[in-house]
PDB file of C-alpha atoms and ligand atoms in Angstrom:
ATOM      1  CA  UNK N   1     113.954  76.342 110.236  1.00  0.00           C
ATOM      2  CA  UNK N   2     113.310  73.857 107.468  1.00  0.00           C
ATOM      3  CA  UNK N   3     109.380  73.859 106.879  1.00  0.00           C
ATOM      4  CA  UNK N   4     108.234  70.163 105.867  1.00  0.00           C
ATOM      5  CA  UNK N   5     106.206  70.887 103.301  1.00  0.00           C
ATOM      6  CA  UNK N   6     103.978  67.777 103.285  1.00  0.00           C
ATOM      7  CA  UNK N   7     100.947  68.186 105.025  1.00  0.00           C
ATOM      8  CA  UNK N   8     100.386  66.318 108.785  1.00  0.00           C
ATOM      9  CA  UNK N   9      97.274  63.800 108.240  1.00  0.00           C
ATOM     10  CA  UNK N  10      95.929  65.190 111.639  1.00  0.00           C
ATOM     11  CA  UNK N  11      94.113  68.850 109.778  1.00  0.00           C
ATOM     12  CA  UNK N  12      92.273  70.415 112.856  1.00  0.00           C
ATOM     13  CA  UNK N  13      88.909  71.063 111.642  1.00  0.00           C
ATOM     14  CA  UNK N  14      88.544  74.523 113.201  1.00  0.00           C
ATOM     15  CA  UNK N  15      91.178  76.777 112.946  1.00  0.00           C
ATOM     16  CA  UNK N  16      90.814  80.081 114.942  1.00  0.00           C
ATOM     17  CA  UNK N  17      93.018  83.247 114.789  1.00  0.00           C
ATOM     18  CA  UNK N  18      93.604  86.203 116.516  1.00  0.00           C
ATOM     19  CA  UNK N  19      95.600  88.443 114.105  1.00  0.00           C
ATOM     20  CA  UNK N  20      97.541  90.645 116.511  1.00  0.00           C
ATOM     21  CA  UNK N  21     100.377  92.637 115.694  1.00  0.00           C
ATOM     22  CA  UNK N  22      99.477  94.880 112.516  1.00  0.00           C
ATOM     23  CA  UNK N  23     100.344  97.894 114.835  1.00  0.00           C
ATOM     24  CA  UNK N  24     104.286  96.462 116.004  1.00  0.00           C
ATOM     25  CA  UNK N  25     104.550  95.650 112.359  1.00  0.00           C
ATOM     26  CA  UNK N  26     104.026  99.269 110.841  1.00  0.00           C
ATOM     27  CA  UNK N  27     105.871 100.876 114.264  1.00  0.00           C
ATOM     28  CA  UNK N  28     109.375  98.460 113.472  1.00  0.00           C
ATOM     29  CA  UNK N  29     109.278  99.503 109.770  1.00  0.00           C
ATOM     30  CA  UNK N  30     108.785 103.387 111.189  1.00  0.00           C
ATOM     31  CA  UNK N  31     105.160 103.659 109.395  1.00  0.00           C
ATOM     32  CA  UNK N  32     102.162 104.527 110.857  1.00  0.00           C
ATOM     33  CA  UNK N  33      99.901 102.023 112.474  1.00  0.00           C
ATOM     34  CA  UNK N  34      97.192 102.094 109.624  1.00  0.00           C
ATOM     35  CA  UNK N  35      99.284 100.861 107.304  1.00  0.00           C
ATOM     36  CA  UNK N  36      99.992  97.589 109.781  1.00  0.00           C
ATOM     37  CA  UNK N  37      96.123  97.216 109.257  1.00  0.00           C
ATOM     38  CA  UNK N  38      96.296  97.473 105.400  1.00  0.00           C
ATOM     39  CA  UNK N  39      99.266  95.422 105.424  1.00  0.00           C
ATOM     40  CA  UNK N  40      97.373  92.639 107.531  1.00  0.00           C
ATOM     41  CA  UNK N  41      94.235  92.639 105.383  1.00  0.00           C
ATOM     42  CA  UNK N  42      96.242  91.574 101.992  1.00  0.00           C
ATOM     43  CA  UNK N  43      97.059  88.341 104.422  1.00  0.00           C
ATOM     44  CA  UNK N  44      93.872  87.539 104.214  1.00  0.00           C
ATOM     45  CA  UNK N  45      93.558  86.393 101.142  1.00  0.00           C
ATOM     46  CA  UNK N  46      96.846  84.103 101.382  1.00  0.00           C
ATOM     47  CA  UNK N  47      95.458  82.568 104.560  1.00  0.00           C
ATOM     48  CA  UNK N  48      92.344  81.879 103.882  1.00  0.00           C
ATOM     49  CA  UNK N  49      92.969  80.481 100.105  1.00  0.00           C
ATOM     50  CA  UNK N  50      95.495  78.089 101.828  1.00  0.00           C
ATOM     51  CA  UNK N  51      92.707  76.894 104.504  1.00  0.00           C
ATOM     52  CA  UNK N  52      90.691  75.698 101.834  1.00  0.00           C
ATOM     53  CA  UNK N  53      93.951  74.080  99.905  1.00  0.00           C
ATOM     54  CA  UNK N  54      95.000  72.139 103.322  1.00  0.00           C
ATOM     55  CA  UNK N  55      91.469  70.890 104.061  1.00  0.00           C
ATOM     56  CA  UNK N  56      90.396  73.339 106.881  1.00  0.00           C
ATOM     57  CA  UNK N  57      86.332  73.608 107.102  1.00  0.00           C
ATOM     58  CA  UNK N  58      86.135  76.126 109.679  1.00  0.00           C
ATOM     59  CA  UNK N  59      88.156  79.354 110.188  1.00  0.00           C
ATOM     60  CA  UNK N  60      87.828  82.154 112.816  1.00  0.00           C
ATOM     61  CA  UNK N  61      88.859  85.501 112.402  1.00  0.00           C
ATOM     62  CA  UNK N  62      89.218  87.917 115.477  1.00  0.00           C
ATOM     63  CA  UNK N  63      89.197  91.162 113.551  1.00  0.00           C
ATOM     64  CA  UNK N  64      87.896  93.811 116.087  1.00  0.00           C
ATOM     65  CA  UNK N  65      87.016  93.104 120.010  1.00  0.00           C
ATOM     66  CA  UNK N  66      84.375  94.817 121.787  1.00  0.00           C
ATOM     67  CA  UNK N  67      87.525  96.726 123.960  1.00  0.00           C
ATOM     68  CA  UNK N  68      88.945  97.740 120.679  1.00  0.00           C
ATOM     69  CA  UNK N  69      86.596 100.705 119.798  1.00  0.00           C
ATOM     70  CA  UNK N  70      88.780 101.854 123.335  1.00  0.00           C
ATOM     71  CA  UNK N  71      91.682 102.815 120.831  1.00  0.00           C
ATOM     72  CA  UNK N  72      92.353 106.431 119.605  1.00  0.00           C
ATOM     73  CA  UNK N  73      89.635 108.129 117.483  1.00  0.00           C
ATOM     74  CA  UNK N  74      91.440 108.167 114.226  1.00  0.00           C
ATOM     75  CA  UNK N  75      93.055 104.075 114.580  1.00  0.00           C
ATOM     76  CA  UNK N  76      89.012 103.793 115.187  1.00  0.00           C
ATOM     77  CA  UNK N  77      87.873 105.289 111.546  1.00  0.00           C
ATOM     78  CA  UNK N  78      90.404 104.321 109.943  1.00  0.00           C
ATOM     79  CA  UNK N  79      90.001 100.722 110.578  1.00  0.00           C
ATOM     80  CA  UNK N  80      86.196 100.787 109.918  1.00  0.00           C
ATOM     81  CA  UNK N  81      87.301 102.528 106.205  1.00  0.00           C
ATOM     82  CA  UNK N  82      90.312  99.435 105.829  1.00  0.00           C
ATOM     83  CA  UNK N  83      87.121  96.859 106.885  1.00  0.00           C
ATOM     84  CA  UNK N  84      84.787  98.381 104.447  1.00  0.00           C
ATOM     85  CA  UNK N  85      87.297  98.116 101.972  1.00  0.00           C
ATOM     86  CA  UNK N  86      88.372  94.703 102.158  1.00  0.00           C
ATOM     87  CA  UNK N  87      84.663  93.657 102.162  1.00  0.00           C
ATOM     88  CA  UNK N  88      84.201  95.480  98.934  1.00  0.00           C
ATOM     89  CA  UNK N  89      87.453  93.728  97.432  1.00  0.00           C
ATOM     90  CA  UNK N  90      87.333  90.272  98.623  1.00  0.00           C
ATOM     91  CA  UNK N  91      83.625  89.212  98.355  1.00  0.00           C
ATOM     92  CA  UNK N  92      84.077  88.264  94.804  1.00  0.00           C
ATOM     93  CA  UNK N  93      87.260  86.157  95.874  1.00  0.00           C
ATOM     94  CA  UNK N  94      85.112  84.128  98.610  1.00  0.00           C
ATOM     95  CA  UNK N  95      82.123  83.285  96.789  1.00  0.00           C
ATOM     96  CA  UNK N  96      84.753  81.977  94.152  1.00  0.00           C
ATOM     97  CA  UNK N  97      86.074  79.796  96.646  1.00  0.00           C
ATOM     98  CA  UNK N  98      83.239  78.553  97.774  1.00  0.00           C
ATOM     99  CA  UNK N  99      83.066  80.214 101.488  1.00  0.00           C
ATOM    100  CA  UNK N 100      80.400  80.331 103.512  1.00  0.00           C
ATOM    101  CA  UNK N 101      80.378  84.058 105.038  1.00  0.00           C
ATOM    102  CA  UNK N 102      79.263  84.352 109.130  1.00  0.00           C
ATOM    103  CA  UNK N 103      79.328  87.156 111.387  1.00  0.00           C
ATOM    104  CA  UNK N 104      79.878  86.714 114.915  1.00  0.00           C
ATOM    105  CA  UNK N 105      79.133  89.366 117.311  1.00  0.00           C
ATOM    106  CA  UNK N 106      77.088  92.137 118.049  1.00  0.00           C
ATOM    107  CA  UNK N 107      76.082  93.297 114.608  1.00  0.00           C
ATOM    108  CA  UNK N 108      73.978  95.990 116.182  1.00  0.00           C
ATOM    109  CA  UNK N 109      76.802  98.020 117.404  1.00  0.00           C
ATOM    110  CA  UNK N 110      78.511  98.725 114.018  1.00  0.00           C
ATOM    111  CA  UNK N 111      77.438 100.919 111.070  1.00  0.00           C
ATOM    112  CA  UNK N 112      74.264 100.636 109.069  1.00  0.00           C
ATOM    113  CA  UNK N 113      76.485 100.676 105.562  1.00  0.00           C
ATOM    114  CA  UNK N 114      78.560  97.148 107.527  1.00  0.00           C
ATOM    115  CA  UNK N 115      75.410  95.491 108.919  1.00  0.00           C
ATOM    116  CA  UNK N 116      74.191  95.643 105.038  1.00  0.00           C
ATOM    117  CA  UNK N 117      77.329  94.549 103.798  1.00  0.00           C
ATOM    118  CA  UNK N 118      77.533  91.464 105.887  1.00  0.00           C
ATOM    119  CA  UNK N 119      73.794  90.907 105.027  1.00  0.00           C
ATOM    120  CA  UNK N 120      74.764  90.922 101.717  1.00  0.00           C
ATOM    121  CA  UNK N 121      77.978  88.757 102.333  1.00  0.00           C
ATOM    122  CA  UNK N 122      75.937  85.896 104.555  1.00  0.00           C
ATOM    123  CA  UNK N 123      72.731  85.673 102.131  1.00  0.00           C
ATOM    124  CA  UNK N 124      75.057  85.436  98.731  1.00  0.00           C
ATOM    125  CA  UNK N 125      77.383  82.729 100.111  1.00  0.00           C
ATOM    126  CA  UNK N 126      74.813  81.091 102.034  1.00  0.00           C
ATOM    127  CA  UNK N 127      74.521  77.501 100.409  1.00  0.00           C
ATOM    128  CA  UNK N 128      78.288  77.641 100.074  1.00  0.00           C
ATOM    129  CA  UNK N 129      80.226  74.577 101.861  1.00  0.00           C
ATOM    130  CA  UNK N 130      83.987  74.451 101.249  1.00  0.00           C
ATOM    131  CA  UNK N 131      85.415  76.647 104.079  1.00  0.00           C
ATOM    132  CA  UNK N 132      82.832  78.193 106.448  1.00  0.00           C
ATOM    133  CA  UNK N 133      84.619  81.759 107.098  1.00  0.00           C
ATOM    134  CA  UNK N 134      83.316  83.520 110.823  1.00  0.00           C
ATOM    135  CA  UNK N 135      84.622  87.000 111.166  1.00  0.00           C
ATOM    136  CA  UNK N 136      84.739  87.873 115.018  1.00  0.00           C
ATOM    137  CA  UNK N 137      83.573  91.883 114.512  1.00  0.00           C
ATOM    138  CA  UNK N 138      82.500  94.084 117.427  1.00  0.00           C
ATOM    139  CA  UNK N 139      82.778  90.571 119.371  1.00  0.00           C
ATOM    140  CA  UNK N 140      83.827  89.914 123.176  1.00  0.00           C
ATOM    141  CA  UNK N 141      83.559  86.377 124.834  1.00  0.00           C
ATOM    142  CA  UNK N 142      82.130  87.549 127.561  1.00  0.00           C
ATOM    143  CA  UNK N 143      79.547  89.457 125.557  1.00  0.00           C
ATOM    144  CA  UNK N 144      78.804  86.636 123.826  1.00  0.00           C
ATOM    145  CA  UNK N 145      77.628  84.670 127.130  1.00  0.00           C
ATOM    146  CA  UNK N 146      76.024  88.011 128.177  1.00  0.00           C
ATOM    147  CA  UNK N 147      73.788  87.837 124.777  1.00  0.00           C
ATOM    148  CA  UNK N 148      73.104  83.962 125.455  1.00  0.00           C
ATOM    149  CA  UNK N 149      72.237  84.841 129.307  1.00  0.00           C
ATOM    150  CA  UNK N 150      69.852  87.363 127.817  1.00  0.00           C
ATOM    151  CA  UNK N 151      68.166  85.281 125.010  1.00  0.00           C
ATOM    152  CA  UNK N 152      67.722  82.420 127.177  1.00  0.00           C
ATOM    153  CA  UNK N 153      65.344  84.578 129.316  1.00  0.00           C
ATOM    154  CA  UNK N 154      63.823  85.995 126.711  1.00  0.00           C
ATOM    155  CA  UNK N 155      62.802  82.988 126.226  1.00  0.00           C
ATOM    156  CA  UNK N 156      61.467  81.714 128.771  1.00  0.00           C
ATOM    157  CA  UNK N 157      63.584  78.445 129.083  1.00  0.00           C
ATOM    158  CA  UNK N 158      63.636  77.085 132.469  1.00  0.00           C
ATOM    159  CA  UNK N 159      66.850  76.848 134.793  1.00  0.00           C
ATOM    160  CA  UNK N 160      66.631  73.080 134.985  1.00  0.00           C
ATOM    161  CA  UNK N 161      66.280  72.478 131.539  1.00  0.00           C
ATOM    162  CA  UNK N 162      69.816  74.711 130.992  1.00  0.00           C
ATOM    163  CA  UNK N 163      72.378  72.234 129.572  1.00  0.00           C
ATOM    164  CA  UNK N 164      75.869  72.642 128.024  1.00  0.00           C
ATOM    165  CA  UNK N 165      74.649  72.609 124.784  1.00  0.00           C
ATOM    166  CA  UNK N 166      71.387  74.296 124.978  1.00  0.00           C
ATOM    167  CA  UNK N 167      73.731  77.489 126.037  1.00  0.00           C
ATOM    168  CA  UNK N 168      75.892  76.713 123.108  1.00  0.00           C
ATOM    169  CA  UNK N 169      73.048  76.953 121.067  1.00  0.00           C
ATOM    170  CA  UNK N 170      72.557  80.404 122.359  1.00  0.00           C
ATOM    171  CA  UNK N 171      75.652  82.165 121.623  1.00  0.00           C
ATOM    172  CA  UNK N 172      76.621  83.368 118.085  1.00  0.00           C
ATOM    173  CA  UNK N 173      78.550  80.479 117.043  1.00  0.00           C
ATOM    174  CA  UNK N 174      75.338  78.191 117.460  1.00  0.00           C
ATOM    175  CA  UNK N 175      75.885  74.871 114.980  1.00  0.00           C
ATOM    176  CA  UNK N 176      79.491  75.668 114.753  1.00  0.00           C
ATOM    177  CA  UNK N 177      81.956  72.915 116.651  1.00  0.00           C
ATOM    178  CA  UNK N 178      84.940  74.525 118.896  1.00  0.00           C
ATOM    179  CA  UNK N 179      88.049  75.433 117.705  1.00  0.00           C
ATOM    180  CA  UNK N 180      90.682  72.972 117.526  1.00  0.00           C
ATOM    181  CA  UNK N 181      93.878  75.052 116.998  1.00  0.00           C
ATOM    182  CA  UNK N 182      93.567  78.690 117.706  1.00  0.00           C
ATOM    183  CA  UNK N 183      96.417  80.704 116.735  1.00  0.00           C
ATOM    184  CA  UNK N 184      97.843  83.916 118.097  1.00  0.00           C
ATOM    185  CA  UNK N 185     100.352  85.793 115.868  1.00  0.00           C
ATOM    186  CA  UNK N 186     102.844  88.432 117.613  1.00  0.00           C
ATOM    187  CA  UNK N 187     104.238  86.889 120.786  1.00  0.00           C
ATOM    188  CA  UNK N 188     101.462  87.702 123.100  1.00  0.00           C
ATOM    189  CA  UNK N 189     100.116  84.753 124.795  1.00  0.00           C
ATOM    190  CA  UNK N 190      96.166  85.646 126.484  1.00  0.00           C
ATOM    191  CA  UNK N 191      93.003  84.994 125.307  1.00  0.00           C
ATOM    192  CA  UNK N 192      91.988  88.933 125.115  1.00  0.00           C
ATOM    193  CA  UNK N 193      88.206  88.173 125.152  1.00  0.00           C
ATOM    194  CA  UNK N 194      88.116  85.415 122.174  1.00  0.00           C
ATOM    195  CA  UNK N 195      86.159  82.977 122.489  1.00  0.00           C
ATOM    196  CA  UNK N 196      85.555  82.039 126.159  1.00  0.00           C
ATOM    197  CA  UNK N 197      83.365  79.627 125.725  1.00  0.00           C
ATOM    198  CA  UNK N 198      84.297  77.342 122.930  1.00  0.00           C
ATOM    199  CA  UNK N 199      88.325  77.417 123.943  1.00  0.00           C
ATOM    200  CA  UNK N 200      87.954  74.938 126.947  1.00  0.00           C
ATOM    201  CA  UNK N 201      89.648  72.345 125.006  1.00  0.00           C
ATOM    202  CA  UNK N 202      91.445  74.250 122.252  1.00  0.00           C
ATOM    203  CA  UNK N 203      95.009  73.381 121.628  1.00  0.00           C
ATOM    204  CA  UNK N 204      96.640  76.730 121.389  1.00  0.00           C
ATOM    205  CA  UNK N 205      99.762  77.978 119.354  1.00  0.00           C
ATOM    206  CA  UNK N 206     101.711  81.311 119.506  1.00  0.00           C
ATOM    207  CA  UNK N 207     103.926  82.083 116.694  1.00  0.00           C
ATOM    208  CA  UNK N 208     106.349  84.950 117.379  1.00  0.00           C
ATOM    209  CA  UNK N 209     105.452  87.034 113.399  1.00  0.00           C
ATOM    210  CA  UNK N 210     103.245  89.972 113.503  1.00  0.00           C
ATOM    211  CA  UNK N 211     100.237  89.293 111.511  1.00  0.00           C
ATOM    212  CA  UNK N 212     100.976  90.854 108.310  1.00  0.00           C
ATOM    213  CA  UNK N 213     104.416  88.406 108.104  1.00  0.00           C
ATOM    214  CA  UNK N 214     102.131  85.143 109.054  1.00  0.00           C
ATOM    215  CA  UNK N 215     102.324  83.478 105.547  1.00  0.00           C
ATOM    216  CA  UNK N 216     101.515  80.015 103.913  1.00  0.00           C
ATOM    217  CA  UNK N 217     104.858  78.360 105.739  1.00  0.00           C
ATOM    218  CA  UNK N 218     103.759  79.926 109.104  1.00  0.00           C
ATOM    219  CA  UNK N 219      99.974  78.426 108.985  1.00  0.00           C
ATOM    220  CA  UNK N 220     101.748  75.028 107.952  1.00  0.00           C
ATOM    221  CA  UNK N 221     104.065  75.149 110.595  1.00  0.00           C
ATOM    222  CA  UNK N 222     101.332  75.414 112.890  1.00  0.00           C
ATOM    223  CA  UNK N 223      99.038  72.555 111.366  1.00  0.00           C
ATOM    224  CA  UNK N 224     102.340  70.430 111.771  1.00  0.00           C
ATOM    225  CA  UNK N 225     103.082  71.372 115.507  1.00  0.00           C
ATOM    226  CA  UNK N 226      98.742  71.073 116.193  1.00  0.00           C
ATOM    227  CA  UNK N 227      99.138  67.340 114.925  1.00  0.00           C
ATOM    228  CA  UNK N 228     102.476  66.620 117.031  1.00  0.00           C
ATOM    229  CA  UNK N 229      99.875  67.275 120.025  1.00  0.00           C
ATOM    230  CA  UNK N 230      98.591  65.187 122.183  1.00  0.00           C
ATOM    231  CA  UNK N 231      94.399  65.811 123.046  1.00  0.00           C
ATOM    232  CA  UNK N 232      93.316  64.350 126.103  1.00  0.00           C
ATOM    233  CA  UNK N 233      89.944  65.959 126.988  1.00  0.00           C
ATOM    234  CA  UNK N 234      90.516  64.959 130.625  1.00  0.00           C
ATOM    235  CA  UNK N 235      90.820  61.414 130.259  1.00  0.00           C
ATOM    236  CA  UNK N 236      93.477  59.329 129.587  1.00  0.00           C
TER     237      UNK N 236
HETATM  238  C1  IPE P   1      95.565  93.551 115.609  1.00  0.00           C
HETATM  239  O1  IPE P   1      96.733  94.298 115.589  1.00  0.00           O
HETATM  240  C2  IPE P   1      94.427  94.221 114.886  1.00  0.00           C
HETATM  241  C3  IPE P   1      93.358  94.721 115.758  1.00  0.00           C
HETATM  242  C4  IPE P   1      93.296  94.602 117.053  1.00  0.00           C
HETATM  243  C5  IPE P   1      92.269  95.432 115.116  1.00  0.00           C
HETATM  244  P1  IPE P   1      97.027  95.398 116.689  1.00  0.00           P
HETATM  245  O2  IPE P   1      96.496  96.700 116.245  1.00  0.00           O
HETATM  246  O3  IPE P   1      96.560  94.958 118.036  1.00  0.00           O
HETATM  247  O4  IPE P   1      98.610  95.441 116.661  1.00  0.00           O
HETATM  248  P2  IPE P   1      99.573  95.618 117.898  1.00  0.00           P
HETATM  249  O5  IPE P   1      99.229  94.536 118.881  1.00  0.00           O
HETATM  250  O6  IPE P   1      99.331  96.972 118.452  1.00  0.00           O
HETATM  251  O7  IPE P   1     100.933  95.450 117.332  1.00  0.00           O
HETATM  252  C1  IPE P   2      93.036  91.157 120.219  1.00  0.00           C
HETATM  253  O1  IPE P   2      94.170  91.932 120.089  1.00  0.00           O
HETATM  254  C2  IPE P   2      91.973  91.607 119.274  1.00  0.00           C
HETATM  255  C3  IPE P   2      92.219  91.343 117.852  1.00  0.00           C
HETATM  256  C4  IPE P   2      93.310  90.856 117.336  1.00  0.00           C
HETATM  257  C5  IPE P   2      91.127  91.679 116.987  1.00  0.00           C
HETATM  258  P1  IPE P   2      94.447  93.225 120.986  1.00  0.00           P
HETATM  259  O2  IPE P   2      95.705  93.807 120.478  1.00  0.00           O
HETATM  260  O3  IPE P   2      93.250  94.079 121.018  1.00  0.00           O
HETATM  261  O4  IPE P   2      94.646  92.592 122.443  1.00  0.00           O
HETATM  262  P2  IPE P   2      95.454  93.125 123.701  1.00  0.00           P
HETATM  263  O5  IPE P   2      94.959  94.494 123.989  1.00  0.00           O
HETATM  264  O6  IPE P   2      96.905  93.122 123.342  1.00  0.00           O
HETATM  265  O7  IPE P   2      95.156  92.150 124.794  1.00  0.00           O
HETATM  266 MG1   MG P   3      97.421  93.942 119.552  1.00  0.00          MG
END
């Protein structure tokens, strides 16, 4: 398919991504599935440069779910080493840009070396503004509104005085609008514990290319096909 190569005038604000299909990707070229992982982290890079050239301010990464660590021992390690890695490597590349690093999800469930890394990564690129970068790590939706739940006690806060946005404020994305377009590379259409609370109204787009092949074109296609869309919000 031709790609237009202009850019739509309707730029969703938030973009959101679950990049699935490193594993299919290694598997159909007969390599093993760690090198679908390294293969999908030198994407980043591409994707997230061309978020800031099209005019994105938010973007959403879904890099490891709270079911993940459910995967083989080795897939396990070896993914924490690739994640290490590519925080090494690309936090140079981000404060050029002008991201603003965030961390959603449970930080205290993964290593003491990452939780200082991602210290590091949020307090450097703090006052930062261009492209505000969340990676979803050790995160689960439903965790998410389990930690809110839990705060909100803590708390003290008083079931009449629970609003809407009072329990947005409690989950890790607090100050950070919904997602207008989230994107799900490899086929597979489901939600796989993103983010269940901020997708109510999310316009939603699957493109058939494993992660690793979802390039410049692809994200464009997708900002074209989000502005084609229609948003009703339940009225009319
Ligand atoms: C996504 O790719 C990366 C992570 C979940 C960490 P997968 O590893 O799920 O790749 P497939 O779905 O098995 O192809
Ligand atoms: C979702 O993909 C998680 C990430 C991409 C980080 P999975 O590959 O884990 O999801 P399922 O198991 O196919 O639903
Ligand atoms: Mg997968």
């Amino acid at each position: 398919m031709e790609i237009d190569q202009q850019l739509p005038k309707d730029i969703p604000t938030h973009v959101a991504i679950i990049m699935d299909g490193n594993g299919r990707w290694a598997e159909s070229r007969g390599l093993p599935r760690l090198m679908g992982h390294r293969a999908g982290t030198e994407n980043l890079r591409t994707i997230i440069r061309a978020c800031g050239e099209f005019g994105v301010k938010y973007l959403k990464l879904y890099a490891f779910s709270t079911e993940n660590w459910g995967r083989p021992e080795d897939e396990v390690k070896g993914l924490m080493k690739i994640f290490d890695d590519v925080f090494e490597r690309e936090l140079a590349e981000l404060i050029d840009q002008g991201a603003n690093l965030k961390y959603i999800g449970r930080k205290d469930g993964v290593s003491e070396k990452m939780q200082a890394q991602i210290k590091h990564g949020e307090e450097i690129t703090k006052d930062n503004d261009k492209l505000f970068l969340n990676v979803a790590f050790n995160y689960g939706g439903r965790d998410e509104i389990v930690y809110a739940i839990q705060r909100l006690i803590e708390d003290g806060v008083k079931a009449e005085d629970v609003s809407e946005e009072m329990v947005s404020d409690y989950m890790f994305t607090s100050g950070i609008p919904d997602p207008d377009l989230v994107i799900r590379t490899s086929g597979e259409k489901r939600l796989s514990n993103f983010l269940t609370w901020q997708t109510v109204y999310s316009e939603w787009y699957f493109p058939d290319v494993y992660w690793p092949d979802f390039n410049k074109d692809e994200l464009l296609k997708a900002l074209h096909e989000y502005s084609n869309r229609k948003r009703r919000f339940g009225k009319i």
